[in-house]
Short mmCIF file of C-alpha atoms in Angstrom, two decimals:
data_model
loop_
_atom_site.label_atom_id
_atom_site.label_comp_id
_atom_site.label_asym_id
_atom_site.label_seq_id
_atom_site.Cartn_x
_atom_site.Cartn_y
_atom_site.Cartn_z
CA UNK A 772 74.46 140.57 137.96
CA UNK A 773 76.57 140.87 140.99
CA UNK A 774 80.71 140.54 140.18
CA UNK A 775 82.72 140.47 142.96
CA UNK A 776 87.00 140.58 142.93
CA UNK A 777 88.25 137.31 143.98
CA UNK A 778 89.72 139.46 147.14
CA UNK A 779 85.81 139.72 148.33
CA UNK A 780 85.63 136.14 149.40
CA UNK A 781 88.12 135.76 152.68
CA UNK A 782 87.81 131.82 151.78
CA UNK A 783 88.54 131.23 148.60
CA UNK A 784 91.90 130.68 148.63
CA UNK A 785 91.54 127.95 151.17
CA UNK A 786 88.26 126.68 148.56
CA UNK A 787 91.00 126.55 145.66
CA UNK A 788 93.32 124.93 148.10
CA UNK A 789 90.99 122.10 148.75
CA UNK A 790 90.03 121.65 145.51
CA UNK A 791 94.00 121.01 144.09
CA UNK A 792 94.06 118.90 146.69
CA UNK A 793 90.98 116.89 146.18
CA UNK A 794 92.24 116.67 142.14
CA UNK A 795 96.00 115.44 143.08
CA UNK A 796 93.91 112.84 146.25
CA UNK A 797 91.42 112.06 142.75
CA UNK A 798 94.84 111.69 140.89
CA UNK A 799 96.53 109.28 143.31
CA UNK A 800 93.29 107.14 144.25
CA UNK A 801 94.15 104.57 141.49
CA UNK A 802 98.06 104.26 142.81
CA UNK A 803 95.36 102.94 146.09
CA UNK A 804 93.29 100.76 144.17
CA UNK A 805 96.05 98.60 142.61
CA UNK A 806 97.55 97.45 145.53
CA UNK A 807 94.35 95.65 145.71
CA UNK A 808 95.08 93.77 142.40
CA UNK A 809 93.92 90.28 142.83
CA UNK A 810 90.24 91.42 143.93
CA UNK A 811 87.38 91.75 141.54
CA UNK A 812 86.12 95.15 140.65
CA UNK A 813 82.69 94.10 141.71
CA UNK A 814 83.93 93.25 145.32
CA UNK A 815 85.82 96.67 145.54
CA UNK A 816 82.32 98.29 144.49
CA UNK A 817 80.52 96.76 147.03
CA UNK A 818 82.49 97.32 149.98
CA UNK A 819 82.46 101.09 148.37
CA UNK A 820 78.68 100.94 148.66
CA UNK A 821 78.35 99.03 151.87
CA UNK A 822 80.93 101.55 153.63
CA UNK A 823 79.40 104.82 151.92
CA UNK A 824 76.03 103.68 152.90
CA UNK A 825 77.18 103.43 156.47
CA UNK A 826 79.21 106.79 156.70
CA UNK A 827 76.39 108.46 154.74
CA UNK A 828 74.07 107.32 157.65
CA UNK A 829 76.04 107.61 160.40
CA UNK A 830 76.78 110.94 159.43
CA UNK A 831 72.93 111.15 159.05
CA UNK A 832 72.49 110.18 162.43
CA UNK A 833 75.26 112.74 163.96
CA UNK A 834 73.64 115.82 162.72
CA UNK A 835 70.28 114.78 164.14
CA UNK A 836 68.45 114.10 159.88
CA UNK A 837 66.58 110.69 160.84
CA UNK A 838 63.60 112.53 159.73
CA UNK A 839 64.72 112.75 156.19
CA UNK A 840 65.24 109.27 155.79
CA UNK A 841 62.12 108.76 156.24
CA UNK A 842 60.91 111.68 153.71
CA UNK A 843 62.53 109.72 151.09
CA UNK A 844 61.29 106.51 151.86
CA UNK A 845 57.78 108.06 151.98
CA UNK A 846 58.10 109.36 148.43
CA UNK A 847 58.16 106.79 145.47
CA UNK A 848 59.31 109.34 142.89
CA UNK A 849 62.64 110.14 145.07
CA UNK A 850 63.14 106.41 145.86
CA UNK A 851 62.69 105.27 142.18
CA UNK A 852 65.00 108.02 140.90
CA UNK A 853 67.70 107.19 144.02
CA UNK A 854 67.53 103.93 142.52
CA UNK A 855 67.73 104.60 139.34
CA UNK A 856 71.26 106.74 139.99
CA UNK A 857 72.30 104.38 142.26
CA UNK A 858 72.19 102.04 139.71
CA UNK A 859 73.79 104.06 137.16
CA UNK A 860 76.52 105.27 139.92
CA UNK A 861 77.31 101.29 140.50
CA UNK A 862 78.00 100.85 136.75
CA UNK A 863 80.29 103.79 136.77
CA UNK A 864 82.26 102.65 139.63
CA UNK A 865 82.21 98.76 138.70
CA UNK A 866 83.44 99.92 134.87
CA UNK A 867 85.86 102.65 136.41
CA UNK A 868 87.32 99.65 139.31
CA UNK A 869 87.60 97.09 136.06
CA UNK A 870 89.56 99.74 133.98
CA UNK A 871 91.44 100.03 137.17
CA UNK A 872 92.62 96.46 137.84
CA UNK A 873 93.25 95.18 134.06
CA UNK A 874 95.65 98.38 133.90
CA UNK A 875 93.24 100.11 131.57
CA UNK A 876 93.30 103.66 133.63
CA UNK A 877 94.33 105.92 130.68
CA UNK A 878 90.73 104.33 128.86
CA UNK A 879 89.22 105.11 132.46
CA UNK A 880 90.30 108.53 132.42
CA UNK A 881 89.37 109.41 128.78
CA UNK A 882 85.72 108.32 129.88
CA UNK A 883 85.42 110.75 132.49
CA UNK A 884 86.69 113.62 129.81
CA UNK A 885 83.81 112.42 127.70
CA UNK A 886 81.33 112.21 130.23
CA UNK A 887 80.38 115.65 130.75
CA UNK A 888 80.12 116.12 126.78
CA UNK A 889 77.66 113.28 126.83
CA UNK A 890 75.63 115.06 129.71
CA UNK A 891 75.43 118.02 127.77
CA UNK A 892 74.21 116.10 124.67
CA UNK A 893 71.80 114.88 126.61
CA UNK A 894 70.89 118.14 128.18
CA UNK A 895 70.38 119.35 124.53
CA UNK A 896 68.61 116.43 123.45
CA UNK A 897 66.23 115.93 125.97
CA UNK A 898 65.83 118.59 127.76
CA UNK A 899 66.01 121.01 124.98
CA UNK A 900 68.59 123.06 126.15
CA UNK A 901 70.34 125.79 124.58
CA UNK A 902 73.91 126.31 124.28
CA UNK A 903 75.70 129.83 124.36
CA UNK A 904 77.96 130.42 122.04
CA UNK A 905 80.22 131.04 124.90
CA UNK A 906 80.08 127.51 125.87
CA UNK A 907 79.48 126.11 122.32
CA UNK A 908 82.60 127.55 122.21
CA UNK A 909 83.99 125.66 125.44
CA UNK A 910 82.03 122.80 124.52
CA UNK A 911 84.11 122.29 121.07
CA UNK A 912 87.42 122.98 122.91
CA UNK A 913 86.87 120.31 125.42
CA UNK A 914 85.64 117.61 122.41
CA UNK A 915 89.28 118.44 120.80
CA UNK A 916 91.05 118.31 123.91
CA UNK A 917 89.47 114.59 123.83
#
């Protein structure tokens, strides 16, 4: 396999850049969403959907991709598994916005640490993936950072 120093990538500096700065915007987001105390988490979701929905297809639009909207509307399987998620995605934000606004964020937070141990469960389970001991390794740090 390949291994290349970090100096053989002239960009990724700037990616590690944007990626602290995406964590401290992801750590600052809830300061945003409890000036809007007062509003139900379910409202706050749907405008989140209704305005996501809209950039996602304007954006769609602006690069010309009309043609893929209507490869996934042609194909049942992608539709019902969009669905699915997007149903799954709405309960995650509706749960996450509730934590939010009855000043539960610390709960909120320790769900998205558990999260990706839950996928990987899951993964194993289901799937019938198998685990490094590398990452079994990782995996068991990250449970007792939890």
């Amino acid at each position: 396999m390949f291994v290349s120093a970090p100096h053989d990538h002239p960009h990724e500096a700037q990616g590690i850049l944007y990626a602290g700065g995406a964590y401290v915007v992801w750590g600052l987001v809830p300061l945003y969403w409890r000036l809007l105390d007062g509003i139900s988490p379910f409202e706050i979701t749907l405008h989140r959907i209704l305005w996501c929905a809209l950039f996602g297809l304007a954006v769609t639009f602006a690069r010309r991709r009309r043609s893929h909207l209507g490869a996934v509307f042609g194909d049942r399987r992608l539709l019902g598994a969009l669905a699915i998620s997007s149903l799954l995605i709405t309960a995650n934000w509706t749960l996450y916005m509730y934590c939010v606004t009855t000043r539960q964020l610390v709960d909120a937070a320790l769900g998205y640490y558990l999260t990706p141990l839950v996928s990987i469960a899951l993964g194993v389970v289901l799937l019938g993936e198998r685990i490094s001991r590398l990452r079994l390794l990782a995996i068991g740090l990250a449970t007792v950072a939890v």
